[in-house]
Coordinates of C-alpha atoms and ligand atoms in Angstrom, one line a residue:
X213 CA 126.8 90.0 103.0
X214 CA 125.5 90.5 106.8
X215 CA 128.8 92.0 107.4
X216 CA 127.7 95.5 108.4
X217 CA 124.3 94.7 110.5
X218 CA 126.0 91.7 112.5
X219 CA 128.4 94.6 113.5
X220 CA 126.1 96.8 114.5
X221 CA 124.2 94.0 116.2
X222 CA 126.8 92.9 117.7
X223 CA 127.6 96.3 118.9
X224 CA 124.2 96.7 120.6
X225 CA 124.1 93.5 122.1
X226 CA 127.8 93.6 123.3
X227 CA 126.5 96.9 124.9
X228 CA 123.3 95.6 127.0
X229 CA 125.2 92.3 127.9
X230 CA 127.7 94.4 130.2
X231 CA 124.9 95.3 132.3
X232 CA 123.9 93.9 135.3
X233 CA 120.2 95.2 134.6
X234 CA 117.9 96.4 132.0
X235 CA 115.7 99.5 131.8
X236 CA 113.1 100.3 129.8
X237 CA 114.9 102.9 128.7
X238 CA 118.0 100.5 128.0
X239 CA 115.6 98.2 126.3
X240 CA 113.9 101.7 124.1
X241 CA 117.4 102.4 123.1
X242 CA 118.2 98.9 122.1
X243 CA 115.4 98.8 120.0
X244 CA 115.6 101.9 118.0
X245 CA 119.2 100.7 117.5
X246 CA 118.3 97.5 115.9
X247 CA 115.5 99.2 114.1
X248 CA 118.4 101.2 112.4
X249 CA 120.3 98.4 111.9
X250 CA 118.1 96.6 110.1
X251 CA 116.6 99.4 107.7
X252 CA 120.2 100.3 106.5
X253 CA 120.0 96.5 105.8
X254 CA 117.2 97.6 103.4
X255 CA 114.7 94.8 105.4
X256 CA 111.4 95.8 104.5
X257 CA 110.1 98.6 107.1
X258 CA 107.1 96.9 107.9
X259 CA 109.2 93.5 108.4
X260 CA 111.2 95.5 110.6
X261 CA 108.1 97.6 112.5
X262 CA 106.6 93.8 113.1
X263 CA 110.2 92.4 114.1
X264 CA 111.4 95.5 116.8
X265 CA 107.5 95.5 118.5
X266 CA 107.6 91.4 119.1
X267 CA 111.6 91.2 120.5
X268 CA 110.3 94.5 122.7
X269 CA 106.9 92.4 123.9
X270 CA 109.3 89.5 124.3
X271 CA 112.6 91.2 126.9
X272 CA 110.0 93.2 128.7
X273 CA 107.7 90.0 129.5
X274 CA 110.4 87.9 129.7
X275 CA 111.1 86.1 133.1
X276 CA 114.8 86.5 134.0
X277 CA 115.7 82.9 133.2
X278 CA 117.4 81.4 135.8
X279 CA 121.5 82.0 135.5
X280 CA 120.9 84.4 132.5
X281 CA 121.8 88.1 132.6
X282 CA 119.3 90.3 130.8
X283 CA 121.5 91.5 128.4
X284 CA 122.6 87.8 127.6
X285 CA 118.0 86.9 127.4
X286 CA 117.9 89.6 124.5
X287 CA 120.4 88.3 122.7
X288 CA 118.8 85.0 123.1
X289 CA 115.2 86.6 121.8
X290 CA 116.9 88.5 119.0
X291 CA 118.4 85.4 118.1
X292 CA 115.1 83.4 118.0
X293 CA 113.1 86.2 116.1
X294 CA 115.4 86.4 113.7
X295 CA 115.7 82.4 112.8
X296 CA 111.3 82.6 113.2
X297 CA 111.9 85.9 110.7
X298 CA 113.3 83.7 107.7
X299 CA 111.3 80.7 108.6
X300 CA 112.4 78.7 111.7
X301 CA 112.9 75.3 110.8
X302 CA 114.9 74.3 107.4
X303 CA 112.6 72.7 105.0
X304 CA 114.2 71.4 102.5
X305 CA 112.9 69.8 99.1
X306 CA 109.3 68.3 99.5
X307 CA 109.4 65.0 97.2
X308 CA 106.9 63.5 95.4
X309 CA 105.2 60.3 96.8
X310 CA 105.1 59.2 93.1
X311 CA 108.4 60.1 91.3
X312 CA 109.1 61.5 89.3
X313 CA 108.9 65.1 91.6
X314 CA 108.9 67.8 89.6
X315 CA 110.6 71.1 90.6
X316 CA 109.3 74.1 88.0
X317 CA 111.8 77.3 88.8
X318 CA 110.4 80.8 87.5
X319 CA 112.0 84.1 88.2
X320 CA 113.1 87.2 86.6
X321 CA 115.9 87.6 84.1
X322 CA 119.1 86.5 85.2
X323 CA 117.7 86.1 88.7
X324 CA 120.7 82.6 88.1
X325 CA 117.4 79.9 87.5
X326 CA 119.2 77.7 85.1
X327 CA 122.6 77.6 87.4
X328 CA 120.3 77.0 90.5
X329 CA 118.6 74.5 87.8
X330 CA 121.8 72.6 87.9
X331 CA 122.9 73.0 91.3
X332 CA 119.5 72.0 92.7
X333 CA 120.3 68.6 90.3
X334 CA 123.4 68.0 92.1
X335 CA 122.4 68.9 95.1
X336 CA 119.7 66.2 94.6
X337 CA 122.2 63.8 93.7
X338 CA 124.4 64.2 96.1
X339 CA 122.0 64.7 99.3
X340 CA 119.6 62.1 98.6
X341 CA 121.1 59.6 95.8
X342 CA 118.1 61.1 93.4
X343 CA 118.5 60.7 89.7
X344 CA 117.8 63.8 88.1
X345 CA 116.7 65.5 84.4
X346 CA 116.8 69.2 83.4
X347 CA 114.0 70.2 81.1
X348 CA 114.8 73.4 78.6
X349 CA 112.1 75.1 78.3
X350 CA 113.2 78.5 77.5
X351 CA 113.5 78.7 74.3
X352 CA 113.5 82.4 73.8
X353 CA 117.5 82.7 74.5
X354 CA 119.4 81.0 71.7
X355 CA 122.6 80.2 74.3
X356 CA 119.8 78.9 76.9
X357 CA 119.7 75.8 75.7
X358 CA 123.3 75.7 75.4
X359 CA 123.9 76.4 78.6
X360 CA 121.6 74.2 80.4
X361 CA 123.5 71.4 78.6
X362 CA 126.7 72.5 79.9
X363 CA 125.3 72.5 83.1
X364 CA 123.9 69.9 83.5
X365 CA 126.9 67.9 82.2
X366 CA 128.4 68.8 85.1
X367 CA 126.0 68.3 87.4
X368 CA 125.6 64.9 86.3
X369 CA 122.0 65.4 85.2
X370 CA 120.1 64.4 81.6
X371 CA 118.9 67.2 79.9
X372 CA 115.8 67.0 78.1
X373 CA 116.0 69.5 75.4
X374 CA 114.1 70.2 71.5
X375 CA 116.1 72.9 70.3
X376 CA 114.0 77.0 70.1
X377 CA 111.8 75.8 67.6
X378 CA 109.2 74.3 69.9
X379 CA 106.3 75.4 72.0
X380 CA 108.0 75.2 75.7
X381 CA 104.5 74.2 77.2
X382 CA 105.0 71.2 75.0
X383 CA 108.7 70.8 75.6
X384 CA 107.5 70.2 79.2
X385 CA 105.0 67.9 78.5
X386 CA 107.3 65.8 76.9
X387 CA 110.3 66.2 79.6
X388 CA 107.3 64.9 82.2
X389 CA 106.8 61.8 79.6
X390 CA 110.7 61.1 79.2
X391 CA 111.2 61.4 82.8
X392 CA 108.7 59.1 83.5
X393 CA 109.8 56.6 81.3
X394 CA 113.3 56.5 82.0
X395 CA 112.4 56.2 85.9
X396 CA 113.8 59.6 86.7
X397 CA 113.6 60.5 90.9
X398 CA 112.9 64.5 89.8
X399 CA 112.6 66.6 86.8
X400 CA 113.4 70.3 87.5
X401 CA 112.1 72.6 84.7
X402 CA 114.1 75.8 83.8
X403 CA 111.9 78.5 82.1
X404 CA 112.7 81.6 80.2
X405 CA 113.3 84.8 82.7
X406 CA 111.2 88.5 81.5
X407 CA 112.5 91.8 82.7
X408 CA 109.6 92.4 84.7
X409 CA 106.8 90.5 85.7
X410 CA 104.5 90.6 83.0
X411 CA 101.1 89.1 81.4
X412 CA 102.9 86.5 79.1
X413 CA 105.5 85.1 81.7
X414 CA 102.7 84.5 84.2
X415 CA 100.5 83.1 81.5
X416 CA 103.4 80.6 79.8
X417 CA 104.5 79.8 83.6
X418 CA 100.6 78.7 84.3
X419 CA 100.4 76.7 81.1
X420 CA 103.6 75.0 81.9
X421 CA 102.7 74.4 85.5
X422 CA 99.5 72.8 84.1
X423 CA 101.4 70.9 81.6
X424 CA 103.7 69.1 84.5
X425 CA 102.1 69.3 87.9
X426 CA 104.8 70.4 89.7
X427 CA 105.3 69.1 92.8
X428 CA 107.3 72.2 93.5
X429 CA 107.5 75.7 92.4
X430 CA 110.6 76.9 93.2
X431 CA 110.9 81.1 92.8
X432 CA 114.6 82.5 92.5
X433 CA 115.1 85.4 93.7
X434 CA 118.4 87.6 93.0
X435 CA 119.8 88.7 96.7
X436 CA 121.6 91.4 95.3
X437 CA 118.7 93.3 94.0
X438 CA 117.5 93.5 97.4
X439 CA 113.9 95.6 98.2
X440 CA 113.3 94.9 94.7
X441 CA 113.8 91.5 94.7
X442 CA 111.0 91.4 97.3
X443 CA 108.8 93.4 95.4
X444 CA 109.5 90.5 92.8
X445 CA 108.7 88.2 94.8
X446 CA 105.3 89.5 96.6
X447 CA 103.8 90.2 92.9
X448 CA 104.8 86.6 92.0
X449 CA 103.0 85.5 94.7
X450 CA 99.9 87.0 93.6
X451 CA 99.9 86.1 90.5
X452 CA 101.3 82.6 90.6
X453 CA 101.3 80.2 93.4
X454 CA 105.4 78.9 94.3
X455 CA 105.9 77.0 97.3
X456 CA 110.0 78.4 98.2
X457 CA 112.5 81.0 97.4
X458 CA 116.1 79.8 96.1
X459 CA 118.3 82.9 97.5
X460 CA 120.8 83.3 94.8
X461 CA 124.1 85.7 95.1
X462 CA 124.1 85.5 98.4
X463 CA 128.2 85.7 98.2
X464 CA 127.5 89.7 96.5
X465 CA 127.7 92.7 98.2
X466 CA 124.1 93.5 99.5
X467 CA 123.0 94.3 102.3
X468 CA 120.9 91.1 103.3
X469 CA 117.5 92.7 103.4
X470 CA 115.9 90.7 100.7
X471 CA 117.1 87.7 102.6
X472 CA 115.7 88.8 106.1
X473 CA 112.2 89.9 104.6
X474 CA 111.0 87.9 101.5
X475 CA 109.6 85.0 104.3
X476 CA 107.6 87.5 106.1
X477 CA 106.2 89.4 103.4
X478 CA 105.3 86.8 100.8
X479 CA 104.8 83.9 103.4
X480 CA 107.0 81.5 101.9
X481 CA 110.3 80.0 103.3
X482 CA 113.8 80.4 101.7
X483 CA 114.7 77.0 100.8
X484 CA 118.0 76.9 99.1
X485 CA 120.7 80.1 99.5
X486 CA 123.4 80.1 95.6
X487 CA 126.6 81.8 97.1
X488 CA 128.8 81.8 93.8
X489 CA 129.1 80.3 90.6
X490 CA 130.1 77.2 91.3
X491 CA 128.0 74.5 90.9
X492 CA 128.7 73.5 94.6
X493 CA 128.3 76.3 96.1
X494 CA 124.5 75.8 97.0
X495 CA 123.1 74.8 100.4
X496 CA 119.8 74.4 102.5
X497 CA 119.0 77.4 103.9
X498 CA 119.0 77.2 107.8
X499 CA 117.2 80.3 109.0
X500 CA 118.8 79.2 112.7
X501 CA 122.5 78.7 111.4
X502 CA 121.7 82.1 109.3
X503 CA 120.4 83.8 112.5
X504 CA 123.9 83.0 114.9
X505 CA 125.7 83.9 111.7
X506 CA 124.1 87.6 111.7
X507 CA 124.8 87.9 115.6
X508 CA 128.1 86.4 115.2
X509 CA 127.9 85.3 119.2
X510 CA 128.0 82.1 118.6
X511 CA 129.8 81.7 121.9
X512 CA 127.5 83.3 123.9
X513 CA 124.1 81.6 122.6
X514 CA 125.9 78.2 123.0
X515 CA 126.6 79.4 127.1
X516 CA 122.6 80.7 126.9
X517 CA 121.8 77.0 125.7
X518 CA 123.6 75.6 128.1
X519 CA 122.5 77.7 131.5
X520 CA 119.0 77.2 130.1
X521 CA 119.3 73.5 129.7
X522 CA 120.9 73.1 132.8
X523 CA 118.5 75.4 134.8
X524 CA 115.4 73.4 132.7
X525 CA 116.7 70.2 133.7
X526 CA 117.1 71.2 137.6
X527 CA 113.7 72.2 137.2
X528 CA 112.0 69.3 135.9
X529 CA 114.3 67.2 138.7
X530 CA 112.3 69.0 141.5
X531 CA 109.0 68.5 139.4
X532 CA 109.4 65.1 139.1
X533 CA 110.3 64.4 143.2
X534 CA 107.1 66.7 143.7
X535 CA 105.3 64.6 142.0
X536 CA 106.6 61.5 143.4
X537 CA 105.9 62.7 146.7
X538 CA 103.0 63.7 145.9
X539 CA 103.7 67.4 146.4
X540 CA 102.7 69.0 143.6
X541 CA 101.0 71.9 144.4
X542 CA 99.3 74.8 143.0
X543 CA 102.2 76.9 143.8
X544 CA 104.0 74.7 141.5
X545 CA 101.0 75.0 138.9
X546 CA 101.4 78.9 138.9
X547 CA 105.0 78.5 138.4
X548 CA 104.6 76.3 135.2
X549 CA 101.8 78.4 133.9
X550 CA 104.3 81.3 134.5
X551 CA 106.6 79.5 131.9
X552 CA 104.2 78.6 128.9
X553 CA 103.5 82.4 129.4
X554 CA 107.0 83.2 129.1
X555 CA 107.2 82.9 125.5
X556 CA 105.2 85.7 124.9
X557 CA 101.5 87.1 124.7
X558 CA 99.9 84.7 122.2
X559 CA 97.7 86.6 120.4
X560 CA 100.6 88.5 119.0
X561 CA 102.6 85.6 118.0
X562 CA 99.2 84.5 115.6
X563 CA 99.4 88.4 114.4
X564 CA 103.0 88.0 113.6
X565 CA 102.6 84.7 111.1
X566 CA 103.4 86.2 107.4
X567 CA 101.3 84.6 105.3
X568 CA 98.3 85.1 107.7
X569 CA 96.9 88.5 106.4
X570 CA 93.2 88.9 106.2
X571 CA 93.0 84.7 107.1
X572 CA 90.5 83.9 109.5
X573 CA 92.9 82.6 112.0
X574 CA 94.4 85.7 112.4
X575 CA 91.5 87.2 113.9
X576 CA 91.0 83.9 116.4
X577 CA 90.9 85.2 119.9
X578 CA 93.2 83.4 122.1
X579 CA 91.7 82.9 125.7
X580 CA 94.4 84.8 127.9
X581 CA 91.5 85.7 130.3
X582 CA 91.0 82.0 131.0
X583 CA 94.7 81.7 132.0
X584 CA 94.7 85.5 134.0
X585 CA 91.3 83.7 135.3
X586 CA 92.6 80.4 137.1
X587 CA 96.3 82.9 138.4
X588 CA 93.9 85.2 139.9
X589 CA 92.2 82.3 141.6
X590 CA 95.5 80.7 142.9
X591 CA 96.7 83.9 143.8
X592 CA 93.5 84.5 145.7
X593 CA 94.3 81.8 148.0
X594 CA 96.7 81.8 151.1
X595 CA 100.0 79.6 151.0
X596 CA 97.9 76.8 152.8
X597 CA 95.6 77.1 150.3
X598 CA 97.7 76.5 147.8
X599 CA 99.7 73.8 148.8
X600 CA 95.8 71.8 150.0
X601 CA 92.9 73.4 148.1
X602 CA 91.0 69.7 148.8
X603 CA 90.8 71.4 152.4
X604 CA 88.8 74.8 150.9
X605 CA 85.6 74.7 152.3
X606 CA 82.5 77.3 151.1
X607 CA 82.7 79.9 153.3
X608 CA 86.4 80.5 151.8
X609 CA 85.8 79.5 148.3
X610 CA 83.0 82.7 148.3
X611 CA 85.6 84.3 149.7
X612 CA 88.4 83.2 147.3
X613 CA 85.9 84.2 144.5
X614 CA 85.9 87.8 145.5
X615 CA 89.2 88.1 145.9
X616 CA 89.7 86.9 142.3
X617 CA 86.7 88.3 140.7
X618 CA 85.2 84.6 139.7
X619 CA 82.2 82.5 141.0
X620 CA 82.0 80.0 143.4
X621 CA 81.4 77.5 140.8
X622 CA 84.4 78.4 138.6
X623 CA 87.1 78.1 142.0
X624 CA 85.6 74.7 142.6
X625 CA 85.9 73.9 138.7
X626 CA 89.7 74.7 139.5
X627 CA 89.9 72.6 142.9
X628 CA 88.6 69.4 141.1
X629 CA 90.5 69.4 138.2
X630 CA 93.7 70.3 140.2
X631 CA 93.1 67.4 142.6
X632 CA 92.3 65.5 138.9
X633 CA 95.6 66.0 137.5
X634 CA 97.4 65.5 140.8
X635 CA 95.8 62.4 141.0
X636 CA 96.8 61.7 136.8
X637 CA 100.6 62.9 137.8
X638 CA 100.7 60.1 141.1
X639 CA 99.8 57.3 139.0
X640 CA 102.1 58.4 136.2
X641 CA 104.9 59.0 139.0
X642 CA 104.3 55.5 140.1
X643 CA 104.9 54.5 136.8
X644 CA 101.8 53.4 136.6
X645 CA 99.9 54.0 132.9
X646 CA 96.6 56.4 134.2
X647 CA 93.6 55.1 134.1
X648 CA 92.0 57.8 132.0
X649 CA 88.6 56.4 131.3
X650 CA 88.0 55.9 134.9
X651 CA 89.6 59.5 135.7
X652 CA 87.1 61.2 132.8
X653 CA 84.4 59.7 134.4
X654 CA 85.4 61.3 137.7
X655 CA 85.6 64.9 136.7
X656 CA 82.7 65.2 134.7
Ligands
LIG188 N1 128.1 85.4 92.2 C1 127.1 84.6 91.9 N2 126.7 84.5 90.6 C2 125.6 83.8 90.3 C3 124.9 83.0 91.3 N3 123.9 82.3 90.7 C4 124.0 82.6 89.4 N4 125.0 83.5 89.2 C5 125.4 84.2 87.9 O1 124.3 85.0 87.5 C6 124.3 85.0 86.1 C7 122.8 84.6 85.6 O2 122.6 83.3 86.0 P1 121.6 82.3 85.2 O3 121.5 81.1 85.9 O4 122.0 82.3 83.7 O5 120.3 83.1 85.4 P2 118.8 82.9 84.7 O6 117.8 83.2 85.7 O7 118.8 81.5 84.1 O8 118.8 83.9 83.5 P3 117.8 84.0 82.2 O9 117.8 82.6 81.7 O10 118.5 84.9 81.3 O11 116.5 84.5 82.7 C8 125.3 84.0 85.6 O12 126.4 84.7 85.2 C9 125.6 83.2 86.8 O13 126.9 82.7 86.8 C10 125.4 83.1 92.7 O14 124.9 82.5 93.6 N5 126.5 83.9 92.9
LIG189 MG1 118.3 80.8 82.3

């Protein structure tokens, strides 16, 4: 369903690879391409605004990475912000500590809840050895019931189910009992779909929710129906809590955009993808597998992992004979704050997070001027400086402060806990545990 924006990904990327340097031009240009890309994908537009400003931030701050070409670090960046778009890690089920874990699934009308019902039951099965009921409790569609029987049949799952006639807030209730009592691992409730989001589906979902203290709600969300499935989804969120998205018809023809922007815009991770009507054809949604499957350069990012590992592990070989020689200096520090840096401005990472709009830690300010404080300090001194600030006396310290804009009192701070953590890194590269107590003591 990625087909047509991995090729024009692909296209861009193949293009800035074959260069021996980047631009900011080249870099504009790749940009606007992407932003193209991903639009005709029908991603959200502000998903996409948010995505195109953070992989820009990213390749223009970005350090070329030893062995790395600059086309090859964007495709590396794209690559990550992509997997961080539709959640980073993989989560998974979250199970009860108490079984029996209970999985409620809501969605709109045909969105496919009761064949994720029954997949998600195998799936359970399978993965994790879990026995597993189905409760029917929608009892609005005379075949539902029906067809959650069938299902579940082949799933190899009970079904709990009391005909139309009953109240499905009470059907629940009951399911919850049964499941209990017959020592169940997980219940998964399938509810009735509505066209639209409406008063009464909300209200019945709330009651039933109530009813079973889910451990899970589980929203499904039709790919195919893509902007609007998002739109689905973000009112869901406001009017009922759910926890994942199950990504259903992923095997269709859309574009891919309801995939790439339901994270960021209602905050909560696709869990499961449904890519056919098979009852096996239902997976954990890796947002990282996803990502190198959209780029389709699997080759190359496997090479990028490589040269960076290899170029990360030569590093921390020269770090660790510095510090065994007890030649750690704040050259070296600069360096390594130079890295953490590397990963971009932090205060935009925070502004990225879905799912932080209008929360308090969004607005948290995160000290950059401390770090830009203690590099202009260091880069106030000369080499000699650097490589034996317990030898900077007052005279250069005032001077040293000018340089950097600082007081006396804040390049001293920085001396002593250098010569602190020097001291920490000796004992470590002796092998020795620190003694940390007697080394807190010290610096205060
Ligand atoms: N191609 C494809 N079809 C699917 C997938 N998941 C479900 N379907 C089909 O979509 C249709 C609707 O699926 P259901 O599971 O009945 O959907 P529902 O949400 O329970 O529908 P209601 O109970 O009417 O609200 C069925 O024909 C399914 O076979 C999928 O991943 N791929
Ligand atoms: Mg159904």
């Amino acid at each position: 369903m990625f087909d047509a924006l991995s090729e024009k990904l692909q296209a861009t990327l193949t293009d800035l690879r074959s260069r021996g340097t980047l631009t900011g031009e080249d870099v504009d240009r790749a940009m606007r391409e992407i932003r193209l890309a991903l639009l005709e994908a029908d991603v959200n537009f502000k998903v996409v605004k948010a995505f195109t400003k953070t992989v820009k931030e990213r390749c223009l701050g970005a350090d070329v990475v030893g062995g790395l070409n600059p086309g090859q670090q964007v495709v590396k960046i794209v690559d990550e912000e992509l997997a961080s778009l539709m959640g980073g890690e993989a989560a998974g089920i979250a199970f009860a500590s108490r079984p029996p874990t209970v999985v409620l699934l809501a969605g709109l009308q045909g969105s496919g809840k009761t064949t994720a019902a029954a997949k998600l039951a195998r799936h359970l099965r399978e993965e994790h050895g879990s026995s597993v009921a189905l409760a029917a409790c929608d009892v609005y569609r005379p075949a539902a019931v029906e067809q959650l029987v069938t299902m579940g049949e082949r799933a190899g799952a009970d079904v709990y189910e009391r005909g139309t006639d009953e109240d499905p807030v009470k059907i629940a209730a009951w399911a919850l009992d049964e499941a209990k009592r017959q020592g169940k691992d997980v219940l998964i409730v399938d509810t009735a779909g509505r066209l639209h989001v409406d008063a009464d589906l909300m209200d019945e979902l709330v009651r039933i929710r109530k009813a079973t203290r889910p451990t899970q709600v589980l929203l499904v969300v039709d790919a195919m129906t893509g902007q609007d499935a998002v739109n689905v989804a973000e009112q869901f969120a406001q009017a009922v809590q759910f926890d994942g998205v199950v990504m259903t018809k992923l095997d269709g023809d859309a574009r891919g955009g309801a995939a790439l922007s339901v994270k960021a815009v209602t905050g909560k991770p696709i869990l499961f993808a449904s890519t056919g009507e098979r009852i096996e054809q239902f997976e954990r949604f890796h947002p990282d597998r996803m990502a190198q499957r959209i780029l389709g350069m699997g080759d190359v990012l496997s090479l990028i992992e490589k040269t960076q590992k290899a170029y990360d592990e030569d590093e921390a070989r020269d770090l660790e004979r510095k510090l065994r020689r007890n030649e750690f200096t704040l050259e070296d520090f600069l360096a390594q704050l130079a890295q953490v840096r590397r990963m971009g401005p932090l205060q935009s990472l925070l502004g990225m997070m879905p799912g932080l709009a209008g929360h308090q830690l969004k607005n948290m300010k995160v000290d950059e001027r401390e770090l830009d404080r203690v590099e202009a300090i260091i880069r106030s001194m000369t080499p000699d400086e650097r490589r034996r600030p317990e030898l900077i006396k007052g005279s250069r310290r005032l001077r040293i402060a000018r340089g950097s804009g600082t007081s006396v009192q804040q390049v001293g701070q920085l001396i002593k806990q250098f010569d602190q953590m020097r001291k920490l890194m000796r004992q470590i590269g002796r092998g020795k545990m620190p003694d940390i107590g007697a080394l807190m003591r010290q610096a205060r």
